[in-house]
Amino acid sequence: MHKLLMVIRREYLERIRTRSFWLGTLLFPLLMLGLVVLQIVLADVETAKELKVGFADATGKLGPELQAALTREEAEAAGPQTKRQGKGDEAGNEKTGREEKPTILLEILPLEGDLEQTRKRAEPRVLSGNLFGVLTAGTDLDSDSNFRFYTRSVGNIDALRTLRSALRQAVVAFRLEQSNVSLSPDLRLKILKPVEIDSFEIKAQGEAKKRGFMEAYMGTFAFVLILYMSLLLYGIAVMRGILEEKSNRVMEVLLGSVSTDQLMTGKIVGIGLVGLTQLAIYVATATFLRVYVGLASLQTGWTGALDAVSPANLGYFCVFFLLGYFLYTSMFAAVGAVCNSEQEAQNLQSPLVMCLVVPMVMTFFFVQNPDSPAAVVASLIPIFAPMVMFMRITILTPPLWQIALSILILLVTIYFFFRGVARVFRIGVLMYGKRPTVPEILRWARG
């Protein structure tokens, strides 16, 4: 036991005393915050541009009304009454938090030939940047493919949303005119105004808190990203540590004083304590911010952020970080033990990295469907459970038995993984030369 503690102390102090550890610990939250702020600033800069759109209209009736609708959209965006616009307008678009709309200047393109020929002639202007895009309108207003928009980039969602809203007003006005129904533009706008719904999340205690999808998604994704980065970086740190000690023969010196099991356990626990130290700093910072927001009476508008760093979420995050850490680090340790260089290790570590990447890239699905059969099954599969079960807890806390079952399965898996990895480590750590094949590694693990 004394030798094990010595290994743990060596691994812990060796990393905690480095300047890079403290720089990484302090800079990571600032970097993440900076990236979010930068994206918001860049998006605002983009929406402030004036965009010229060419309009090829086969009906010959929509142009003036579309131009008038765009003018109204611009005036509405500049007025105080639009502070809540943009929510749930089209296809369930959420409010982005930005109230500015891009200014769209419409240029009526004279029809020369059919719509396709007119569009083709305007295409060089789109490619040169003279036009943001070309909107075409056929004569069959009821057809799903009657309206098309051609542009170099479809990423400007604010411009597309504004154009779509104005076009809808123009088409409605044209249809009313065909039906001999006369309505003023203001009355049409009032009739067409989207209905907004404020969403509230009901807690188990009966309390209802206002929370939107983006708040839930961003809060969950931030935690999942930290979990992903932590599991990956500390797993690779363990693997590289073993590779380095194998290559410079320090491993043989260490094994003269401690057993292979003590060395492997000491490395994993020692580096795990480094991760916990970093995690404790993050949790303390989040708790301080939560208390500060509460004392400063800033709860209004901060409900989503406060929920994301609630004591329950932070507690579950620590639990699943530890379980995920021991699960993945043991496998990374086995990779380091059986390889002779980082180049060899890169091939073997790829499946482990993919196991971490898959749940992270599926965050959107799990946030949308936290209680779906796929989410329930994935949260009980050990290699996915640390990230998926944590996502489910932050969005819609599953029944307690599912959380307990997931933790139990992880603990049992970690126990058997440790036993198998210890056998692989015992043989592989002193092997040099040819790298063993996967069937050989599995045979070592079975003992």
XYZ file of N, CA and C in Angstrom, residues 170-414:
735
model
N -46.315 38.745 -49.716
C -46.607 39.103 -51.111
C -47.544 38.078 -51.750
N -47.314 36.794 -51.488
C -48.151 35.746 -52.072
C -49.559 35.795 -51.505
N -49.673 36.051 -50.202
C -51.009 36.158 -49.593
C -51.769 37.334 -50.198
N -51.068 38.464 -50.373
C -51.730 39.636 -50.975
C -52.209 39.323 -52.385
N -51.383 38.573 -53.134
C -51.769 38.224 -54.511
C -52.975 37.290 -54.520
N -52.981 36.353 -53.598
C -54.117 35.417 -53.535
C -55.404 36.133 -53.115
N -55.283 37.075 -52.185
C -56.460 37.838 -51.770
C -56.993 38.674 -52.933
N -56.075 39.223 -53.719
C -56.486 40.030 -54.864
C -57.217 39.167 -55.875
N -56.718 37.942 -56.081
C -57.386 37.032 -57.010
C -58.766 36.631 -56.499
N -58.927 36.624 -55.169
C -60.220 36.259 -54.564
C -61.110 37.475 -54.351
N -60.691 38.622 -54.851
C -61.448 39.864 -54.703
C -61.675 40.240 -53.240
N -60.702 39.972 -52.411
C -60.752 40.362 -50.992
C -59.745 41.487 -50.799
N -60.222 42.604 -50.307
C -59.351 43.763 -50.137
C -59.027 43.971 -48.657
N -57.740 43.888 -48.332
C -57.300 44.118 -46.951
C -56.105 45.060 -46.990
N -56.023 45.915 -46.007
C -54.888 46.832 -45.938
C -53.628 46.051 -45.573
N -52.443 46.557 -45.971
C -51.195 45.846 -45.617
C -51.039 45.637 -44.108
N -51.433 46.629 -43.324
C -51.293 46.481 -41.866
C -52.178 45.356 -41.334
N -53.409 45.264 -41.871
C -54.319 44.214 -41.421
C -53.807 42.839 -41.847
N -53.257 42.746 -43.070
C -52.679 41.468 -43.517
C -51.522 41.053 -42.613
N -50.705 42.070 -42.282
C -49.547 41.776 -41.422
C -49.994 41.288 -40.049
N -51.069 41.902 -39.556
C -51.592 41.512 -38.241
C -52.133 40.079 -38.277
N -52.825 39.749 -39.392
C -53.378 38.391 -39.513
C -52.272 37.354 -39.621
N -51.212 37.731 -40.350
C -50.111 36.778 -40.590
C -49.086 36.730 -39.467
N -49.229 37.612 -38.494
C -48.215 37.657 -37.435
C -48.112 36.306 -36.721
N -46.902 35.750 -36.605
C -46.752 34.436 -35.956
C -47.165 34.480 -34.480
N -47.677 33.382 -34.019
C -48.034 33.250 -32.606
C -46.825 32.734 -31.838
N -46.445 33.424 -30.799
C -45.274 33.016 -30.026
C -45.699 32.245 -28.782
N -44.883 31.281 -28.423
C -45.155 30.466 -27.229
C -43.939 30.507 -26.327
N -44.129 30.914 -25.106
C -43.057 30.858 -24.113
C -43.071 29.475 -23.472
N -41.965 28.771 -23.537
C -41.903 27.412 -22.979
C -41.407 27.446 -21.537
N -42.039 26.637 -20.694
C -41.668 26.526 -19.286
C -41.396 25.059 -18.968
N -40.402 24.824 -18.143
C -40.061 23.464 -17.741
C -40.602 23.217 -16.335
N -41.408 22.164 -16.197
C -42.015 21.858 -14.905
C -41.071 20.957 -14.116
N -40.720 21.381 -12.921
C -39.847 20.593 -12.049
C -40.672 19.617 -11.212
N -39.979 18.666 -10.627
C -40.658 17.655 -9.801
C -41.370 18.292 -8.624
N -40.840 19.417 -8.127
C -41.452 20.092 -6.979
C -42.694 20.898 -7.387
N -43.063 20.865 -8.692
C -44.221 21.610 -9.167
C -43.879 23.005 -9.642
N -42.616 23.395 -9.526
C -42.202 24.719 -9.960
C -41.994 24.720 -11.473
N -42.443 25.792 -12.141
C -42.279 25.923 -13.593
C -41.302 27.052 -13.885
N -40.249 26.740 -14.637
C -39.234 27.732 -14.983
C -39.177 27.910 -16.494
N -39.048 29.168 -16.915
C -38.965 29.451 -18.341
C -37.631 28.938 -18.897
N -37.703 28.144 -19.974
C -36.492 27.570 -20.554
C -36.738 27.220 -22.002
N -35.877 27.668 -22.870
C -35.999 27.378 -24.290
C -35.082 26.247 -24.704
N -35.261 25.789 -25.970
C -34.452 24.674 -26.452
C -32.976 25.040 -26.489
N -32.669 26.251 -26.978
C -31.265 26.624 -27.121
C -30.576 26.703 -25.754
N -31.307 27.173 -24.735
C -30.716 27.214 -23.391
C -30.368 25.803 -22.931
N -31.339 24.879 -23.129
C -31.110 23.492 -22.706
C -29.967 22.871 -23.500
N -29.946 23.118 -24.809
C -28.933 22.503 -25.665
C -27.540 23.039 -25.347
N -27.415 24.371 -25.277
C -26.099 24.959 -25.058
C -25.548 24.591 -23.678
N -26.429 24.603 -22.658
C -25.987 24.225 -21.312
C -25.488 22.793 -21.273
N -26.232 21.892 -21.912
C -25.827 20.483 -21.940
C -24.566 20.292 -22.767
N -24.505 20.943 -23.917
C -23.344 20.760 -24.796
C -22.049 21.241 -24.131
N -22.146 22.341 -23.363
C -20.946 22.850 -22.691
C -20.396 21.802 -21.719
N -21.290 21.176 -20.943
C -20.847 20.135 -20.005
C -20.299 18.923 -20.756
N -20.988 18.521 -21.816
C -20.547 17.342 -22.577
C -19.184 17.593 -23.210
N -18.973 18.815 -23.689
C -17.681 19.142 -24.292
C -16.557 19.058 -23.252
N -16.823 19.572 -22.052
C -15.805 19.487 -20.987
C -15.541 18.021 -20.635
N -16.623 17.230 -20.566
C -16.477 15.802 -20.253
C -15.652 15.103 -21.336
N -15.962 15.386 -22.585
C -15.236 14.781 -23.708
C -13.754 15.157 -23.664
N -13.477 16.448 -23.508
C -12.095 16.908 -23.496
C -11.326 16.297 -22.319
N -11.972 16.236 -21.149
C -11.289 15.713 -19.962
C -10.957 14.232 -20.130
N -11.960 13.436 -20.566
C -11.718 11.996 -20.718
C -10.644 11.731 -21.770
N -10.687 12.477 -22.863
C -9.720 12.262 -23.937
C -8.310 12.696 -23.522
N -8.184 13.896 -22.960
C -6.859 14.414 -22.631
C -6.187 13.609 -21.519
N -6.949 13.239 -20.493
C -6.328 12.476 -19.401
C -6.042 11.034 -19.819
N -6.886 10.479 -20.685
C -6.582 9.146 -21.197
C -5.300 9.144 -22.006
N -5.152 10.144 -22.889
C -3.932 10.239 -23.688
C -2.722 10.541 -22.807
N -2.926 11.321 -21.732
C -1.807 11.619 -20.822
C -1.277 10.338 -20.174
N -2.186 9.460 -19.755
C -1.770 8.181 -19.171
C -1.029 7.340 -20.208
N -1.582 7.278 -21.413
C -0.974 6.464 -22.472
C 0.425 6.974 -22.815
N 0.578 8.285 -22.972
C 1.891 8.844 -23.314
C 2.892 8.671 -22.177
N 2.407 8.777 -20.937
C 3.302 8.580 -19.801
C 3.909 7.185 -19.804
N 3.078 6.190 -20.095
C 3.560 4.808 -20.139
C 4.520 4.608 -21.308
N 4.152 5.180 -22.478
C 5.025 5.052 -23.652
C 6.391 5.684 -23.401
N 6.373 6.848 -22.760
C 7.634 7.551 -22.499
C 8.523 6.747 -21.558
N 7.909 6.194 -20.524
C 8.705 5.418 -19.561
C 9.173 4.098 -20.164
N 8.400 3.569 -21.124
C 8.873 2.360 -21.811
C 10.063 2.678 -22.704
N 9.966 3.796 -23.432
C 11.009 4.113 -24.413
C 12.332 4.479 -23.740
N 12.304 5.149 -22.582
C 13.571 5.516 -21.926
C 13.980 4.540 -20.811
N 13.291 3.408 -20.765
C 13.636 2.313 -19.852
C 13.425 2.662 -18.380
N 12.741 3.763 -18.086
C 12.425 4.079 -16.682
C 11.476 3.032 -16.113
N 10.654 2.473 -17.010
C 9.686 1.466 -16.582
C 10.375 0.280 -15.901
N 11.509 -0.142 -16.467
C 12.203 -1.290 -15.878
C 12.732 -0.960 -14.489
N 13.183 0.302 -14.310
C 13.664 0.715 -12.986
C 12.524 0.732 -11.976
N 11.379 1.280 -12.413
C 10.219 1.363 -11.500
C 9.733 -0.027 -11.106
N 9.726 -0.952 -12.095
C 9.235 -2.299 -11.787
C 10.184 -3.075 -10.878
N 11.360 -2.522 -10.660
C 12.250 -3.133 -9.681
C 11.824 -2.841 -8.246
N 10.958 -1.813 -8.078
C 10.516 -1.426 -6.735
C 9.042 -1.718 -6.480
N 8.222 -1.649 -7.556
C 6.780 -1.879 -7.376
C 6.315 -2.926 -8.379
N 5.154 -3.500 -8.105
C 4.601 -4.502 -9.025
C 3.903 -3.790 -10.181
N 3.609 -4.533 -11.249
C 2.918 -3.940 -12.410
C 1.528 -3.445 -12.030
N 0.839 -4.192 -11.165
C -0.508 -3.760 -10.749
C -0.431 -2.454 -9.966
N 0.549 -2.341 -9.062
C 0.699 -1.116 -8.284
C 1.048 0.063 -9.200
N 1.894 -0.189 -10.189
C 2.306 0.883 -11.095
C 1.134 1.374 -11.931
N 0.379 0.430 -12.494
C -0.760 0.821 -13.320
C -1.819 1.544 -12.489
N -2.170 0.979 -11.339
C -3.179 1.611 -10.487
C -2.711 2.982 -10.011
N -1.438 3.082 -9.638
C -0.908 4.359 -9.159
C -0.957 5.427 -10.233
N -0.626 5.058 -11.467
C -0.672 6.025 -12.572
C -2.100 6.503 -12.811
N -3.032 5.566 -12.889
C -4.425 5.938 -13.186
C -5.009 6.789 -12.053
N -4.795 6.385 -10.816
C -5.354 7.137 -9.684
C -4.661 8.499 -9.547
N -3.337 8.527 -9.715
C -2.602 9.783 -9.571
C -3.038 10.815 -10.591
N -3.139 10.405 -11.858
C -3.577 11.338 -12.893
C -5.064 11.658 -12.731
N -5.832 10.682 -12.220
C -7.237 10.956 -11.930
C -7.397 12.046 -10.880
N -6.510 12.060 -9.878
C -6.559 13.116 -8.859
C -6.226 14.485 -9.467
N -5.364 14.491 -10.474
C -5.079 15.752 -11.178
C -6.358 16.249 -11.858
N -7.082 15.323 -12.498
C -8.343 15.702 -13.139
C -9.355 16.199 -12.125
N -9.416 15.527 -10.974
C -10.355 15.968 -9.935
C -9.988 17.354 -9.416
N -8.692 17.625 -9.306
C -8.260 18.958 -8.870
C -8.752 20.019 -9.851
N -8.587 19.724 -11.141
C -9.051 20.665 -12.161
C -10.572 20.810 -12.101
N -11.240 19.683 -11.919
C -12.701 19.708 -11.846
C -13.164 20.500 -10.628
N -12.477 20.332 -9.503
C -12.851 21.054 -8.280
C -12.740 22.566 -8.486
N -11.751 22.983 -9.255
C -11.602 24.424 -9.549
C -12.778 24.913 -10.387
N -13.176 24.111 -11.389
C -14.310 24.508 -12.221
C -15.598 24.550 -11.399
N -15.817 23.530 -10.558
C -17.037 23.487 -9.752
C -17.066 24.658 -8.774
N -15.931 24.965 -8.152
C -15.878 26.095 -7.216
C -16.169 27.404 -7.937
N -15.640 27.551 -9.160
C -15.911 28.770 -9.929
C -17.389 28.875 -10.279
N -17.979 27.750 -10.733
C -19.404 27.759 -11.089
C -20.260 28.052 -9.872
N -19.903 27.478 -8.716
C -20.669 27.728 -7.491
C -20.569 29.195 -7.084
N -19.373 29.756 -7.197
C -19.197 31.167 -6.859
C -20.058 32.051 -7.770
N -20.063 31.754 -9.077
C -20.874 32.547 -10.000
C -22.357 32.402 -9.692
N -22.770 31.189 -9.329
C -24.178 30.960 -9.004
C -24.585 31.767 -7.784
N -23.733 31.748 -6.751
C -24.034 32.505 -5.526
C -24.034 34.004 -5.829
N -23.078 34.444 -6.651
C -22.985 35.875 -6.978
C -24.247 36.338 -7.718
N -24.684 35.543 -8.710
C -25.891 35.911 -9.450
C -27.086 35.962 -8.517
N -27.153 35.018 -7.570
C -28.265 35.015 -6.619
C -28.244 36.215 -5.699
N -27.051 36.548 -5.167
C -26.952 37.681 -4.241
C -27.154 39.016 -4.959
N -26.752 39.083 -6.216
C -26.886 40.341 -6.957
C -28.270 40.504 -7.576
N -29.182 39.576 -7.261
C -30.564 39.642 -7.774
C -30.602 39.730 -9.295
N -29.797 38.897 -9.926
C -29.751 38.899 -11.392
C -30.451 37.666 -11.959
N -31.362 37.062 -11.165
C -31.946 35.802 -11.608
C -32.698 35.932 -12.923
N -33.352 37.117 -13.142
C -34.116 37.297 -14.359
C -33.213 37.214 -15.580
N -33.512 36.316 -16.491
C -32.693 36.145 -17.687
C -31.534 35.189 -17.475
N -31.299 34.767 -16.241
C -30.189 33.847 -15.977
C -30.704 32.480 -15.523
N -31.992 32.237 -15.709
C -32.568 30.986 -15.217
C -31.892 29.775 -15.840
N -31.677 29.809 -17.160
C -31.066 28.669 -17.838
C -29.656 28.419 -17.357
N -28.871 29.505 -17.193
C -27.490 29.348 -16.731
C -27.442 28.818 -15.306
N -28.353 29.300 -14.449
C -28.374 28.818 -13.065
C -28.760 27.349 -12.999
N -29.714 26.945 -13.842
C -30.104 25.530 -13.853
C -28.949 24.645 -14.318
N -28.174 25.128 -15.289
C -27.074 24.321 -15.831
C -26.011 24.040 -14.775
N -25.793 24.973 -13.850
C -24.760 24.778 -12.825
C -25.392 24.530 -11.455
N -26.562 23.882 -11.460
C -27.212 23.551 -10.182
C -26.375 22.511 -9.431
N -26.493 22.442 -8.099
C -25.720 21.450 -7.338
C -25.953 20.019 -7.818
N -27.192 19.700 -8.196
C -27.479 18.337 -8.666
C -26.702 18.032 -9.954
N -26.725 18.973 -10.899
C -25.997 18.755 -12.156
C -24.498 18.634 -11.916
N -23.956 19.502 -11.060
C -22.522 19.442 -10.772
C -22.150 18.120 -10.096
N -23.025 17.644 -9.204
C -22.776 16.363 -8.529
C -22.775 15.202 -9.512
N -23.800 15.159 -10.379
C -23.847 14.089 -11.386
C -22.659 14.190 -12.347
N -22.257 15.420 -12.666
C -21.114 15.583 -13.566
C -19.851 14.965 -12.960
N -19.634 15.199 -11.659
C -18.455 14.623 -10.993
C -18.521 13.096 -10.994
N -19.725 12.551 -10.724
C -19.875 11.086 -10.685
C -19.550 10.470 -12.046
N -20.137 11.013 -13.101
C -19.924 10.416 -14.423
C -18.548 10.741 -14.986
N -17.952 11.835 -14.525
C -16.565 12.075 -14.925
C -15.654 10.996 -14.348
N -15.832 10.685 -13.072
C -14.989 9.674 -12.433
C -15.183 8.301 -13.073
N -16.457 7.932 -13.294
C -16.716 6.623 -13.901
C -16.138 6.552 -15.318
N -16.374 7.607 -16.091
C -15.822 7.637 -17.448
C -14.306 7.669 -17.439
N -13.743 8.376 -16.476
C -12.287 8.467 -16.410
C -11.660 7.088 -16.196
N -12.154 6.362 -15.193
C -11.558 5.049 -14.898
C -11.815 4.056 -16.034
N -12.972 4.179 -16.700
C -13.276 3.270 -17.811
C -12.322 3.506 -18.983
N -12.220 4.763 -19.423
C -11.427 5.054 -20.611
C -9.926 5.052 -20.318
N -9.540 5.533 -19.137
C -8.110 5.583 -18.844
C -7.505 4.189 -18.763
N -8.282 3.231 -18.262
C -7.747 1.867 -18.195
C -7.475 1.337 -19.600
N -8.363 1.678 -20.541
C -8.150 1.207 -21.915
C -6.976 1.934 -22.575
N -6.863 3.252 -22.316
C -5.711 3.985 -22.859
C -4.407 3.445 -22.257
N -4.434 3.043 -20.986
C -3.243 2.482 -20.350
C -2.835 1.186 -21.039
N -3.831 0.384 -21.412
C -3.521 -0.867 -22.110
C -2.884 -0.576 -23.471
N -3.394 0.451 -24.167
C -2.808 0.825 -25.465
C -1.353 1.251 -25.288
N -1.082 2.051 -24.267
C 0.291 2.477 -24.014
C 1.211 1.322 -23.670
N 0.664 0.315 -22.965
C 1.499 -0.811 -22.533
C 1.909 -1.710 -23.690
N 1.033 -1.868 -24.705
C 1.333 -2.827 -25.772
C 2.022 -2.177 -26.964
N 2.156 -0.840 -26.963
C 2.794 -0.164 -28.096
C 4.204 0.290 -27.726
N 5.012 0.526 -28.763
C 6.395 0.962 -28.550
C 6.611 2.427 -28.930
N 5.645 3.021 -29.652
C 5.794 4.416 -30.064
C 4.406 5.041 -30.180
N 4.393 6.375 -30.272
C 3.112 7.082 -30.404
C 2.448 6.776 -31.736
N 3.260 6.539 -32.769
C 2.695 6.216 -34.081
C 1.901 4.916 -34.021
N 2.443 3.915 -33.330
C 1.705 2.661 -33.165
C 0.444 2.884 -32.329
N 0.577 3.718 -31.290
C -0.551 3.940 -30.382
C -1.698 4.668 -31.062
N -1.395 5.527 -32.051
C -2.450 6.283 -32.719
C -3.442 5.363 -33.404
N -2.941 4.267 -33.974
C -3.853 3.339 -34.648
C -4.771 2.636 -33.655
N -4.222 2.238 -32.516
C -5.029 1.511 -31.545
C -5.967 2.420 -30.754
N -5.601 3.709 -30.601
C -6.442 4.587 -29.791
C -7.634 5.145 -30.586
N -7.597 5.004 -31.918
C -8.684 5.572 -32.738
C -10.060 5.043 -32.348
N -10.243 3.720 -32.143
C -11.578 3.258 -31.729
C -12.027 3.862 -30.400
N -11.100 4.080 -29.471
C -11.470 4.682 -28.187
C -11.935 6.124 -28.381
N -11.212 6.862 -29.244
C -11.599 8.254 -29.509
C -12.977 8.306 -30.158
N -13.238 7.370 -31.078
C -14.550 7.352 -31.743
C -15.673 7.079 -30.756
N -15.400 6.243 -29.751
C -16.416 5.966 -28.730
C -16.775 7.240 -27.947
N -15.835 8.166 -27.846
C -16.112 9.442 -27.175
C -16.784 10.434 -28.121
N -16.413 10.353 -29.411
C -16.928 11.325 -30.371
C -18.406 11.067 -30.681
N -18.776 9.787 -30.803
C -20.142 9.449 -31.231
C -21.208 10.096 -30.340
N -21.177 9.915 -29.001
C -22.234 10.564 -28.204
C -22.177 12.085 -28.248
N -20.965 12.653 -28.418
C -20.878 14.111 -28.432
C -21.531 14.694 -29.688
N -21.278 14.072 -30.852
C -21.884 14.607 -32.075
C -23.385 14.324 -32.127
N -23.872 13.406 -31.274
C -25.309 13.133 -31.240
C -26.004 13.875 -30.109
N -25.347 14.897 -29.571
C -25.942 15.664 -28.466
C -27.292 16.245 -28.871
N -27.391 16.770 -30.095
C -28.641 17.378 -30.548
C -29.794 16.367 -30.481
N -29.528 15.133 -30.928
C -30.580 14.107 -30.901
C -30.980 13.766 -29.470
N -29.978 13.587 -28.599
C -30.306 13.190 -27.220
C -31.003 14.321 -26.466
N -30.673 15.588 -26.789
C -31.361 16.706 -26.141
C -32.813 16.765 -26.616
N -33.031 16.459 -27.891
C -34.396 16.473 -28.417
C -35.218 15.282 -27.930
N -34.550 14.145 -27.740
C -35.267 12.906 -27.368
C -34.602 12.249 -26.156
N -34.671 12.896 -24.995
C -33.949 12.342 -23.838
C -34.532 11.043 -23.294
N -35.815 10.790 -23.586
C -36.428 9.559 -23.065
C -36.790 8.579 -24.183
N -36.189 8.749 -25.356
C -36.456 7.816 -26.461
C -35.785 6.472 -26.175
N -36.273 5.393 -26.803
C -35.625 4.078 -26.587
C -34.129 4.093 -26.915
N -33.740 4.820 -27.986
C -32.318 4.880 -28.351
C -31.489 5.543 -27.252
N -32.042 6.613 -26.662
C -31.318 7.305 -25.590
C -31.216 6.424 -24.344
N -32.306 5.709 -24.026
C -32.290 4.840 -22.839
C -31.259 3.724 -23.011
N -31.254 3.095 -24.209
C -30.312 1.996 -24.450
C -28.874 2.509 -24.417
N -28.638 3.649 -25.093
C -27.270 4.196 -25.146
C -26.766 4.576 -23.758
N -27.673 5.035 -22.896
C -27.252 5.434 -21.548
C -26.935 4.242 -20.654
N -27.258 3.025 -21.137
C -26.939 1.818 -20.367
C -25.760 1.045 -20.966
N -25.254 1.508 -22.124
C -24.055 0.892 -22.727
C -22.832 1.553 -22.097
N -21.959 0.808 -21.455
C -20.883 1.419 -20.651
C -20.043 2.453 -21.369
N -19.659 2.191 -22.637
C -18.753 3.127 -23.306
C -19.441 4.453 -23.651
N -20.782 4.462 -23.737
C -21.513 5.692 -24.020
C -22.162 6.290 -22.776
N -22.337 5.475 -21.743
C -23.138 5.871 -20.572
C -22.665 7.164 -19.897
N -21.355 7.391 -19.674
C -20.972 8.610 -18.939
C -21.499 9.883 -19.599
N -21.470 9.957 -20.921
C -21.913 11.185 -21.587
C -23.420 11.185 -21.830
N -23.969 10.063 -22.287
C -25.391 10.036 -22.640
C -26.271 10.149 -21.397
N -25.938 9.399 -20.332
C -26.769 9.481 -19.132
C -26.711 10.888 -18.525
N -25.544 11.522 -18.594
C -25.457 12.884 -18.068
C -26.322 13.847 -18.895
N -26.331 13.669 -20.241
C -27.209 14.510 -21.077
C -28.662 14.336 -20.661
N -29.080 13.090 -20.475
C -30.480 12.838 -20.118
C -30.820 13.488 -18.780
N -29.885 13.439 -17.851
C -30.153 14.015 -16.521
C -30.330 15.529 -16.615
N -29.520 16.185 -17.426
C -29.614 17.646 -17.504
C -30.871 18.110 -18.231
N -31.398 17.284 -19.149
C -32.574 17.690 -19.921
C -33.868 17.235 -19.249
N -33.988 15.964 -19.011
C -35.195 15.389 -18.408
C -34.748 14.236 -17.521
N -34.619 14.508 -16.247
C -34.043 13.524 -15.325
C -34.783 12.191 -15.428
N -34.100 11.123 -15.819
C -34.761 9.820 -15.959
C -35.106 9.230 -14.586
N -35.885 8.145 -14.587
C -36.191 7.497 -13.296
C -34.904 7.110 -12.561
N -34.990 7.135 -11.236
C -33.796 6.883 -10.420
C -33.207 5.509 -10.680
N -34.100 4.525 -10.996
C -33.576 3.167 -11.201
C -32.696 3.091 -12.445
N -33.018 3.928 -13.463
C -32.187 3.923 -14.669
C -30.804 4.528 -14.384
N -30.778 5.598 -13.576
C -29.484 6.192 -13.220
C -28.663 5.196 -12.403
N -29.335 4.559 -11.418
C -28.628 3.597 -10.571
C -28.132 2.407 -11.388
N -28.974 1.933 -12.341
C -28.574 0.789 -13.169
C -27.380 1.160 -14.053
N -27.410 2.373 -14.595
C -26.294 2.811 -15.445
C -24.993 2.870 -14.644
N -25.072 3.414 -13.425
C -23.870 3.493 -12.575
C -23.383 2.095 -12.200
N -24.333 1.196 -11.886
C -23.960 -0.171 -11.506
C -23.269 -0.890 -12.672
N -23.833 -0.745 -13.881
C -23.218 -1.385 -15.053
C -21.813 -0.830 -15.292
N -21.654 0.470 -15.102
C -20.332 1.084 -15.280
C -19.339 0.549 -14.256
N -19.776 0.434 -13.012
C -18.868 -0.064 -11.963
C -18.428 -1.499 -12.249
N -19.392 -2.345 -12.649
C -19.052 -3.739 -12.959
C -18.104 -3.797 -14.160
N -18.403 -2.971 -15.179
C -17.544 -2.947 -16.369
C -16.128 -2.487 -16.014
N -16.040 -1.440 -15.199
C -14.718 -0.933 -14.796
C -13.941 -2.014 -14.046
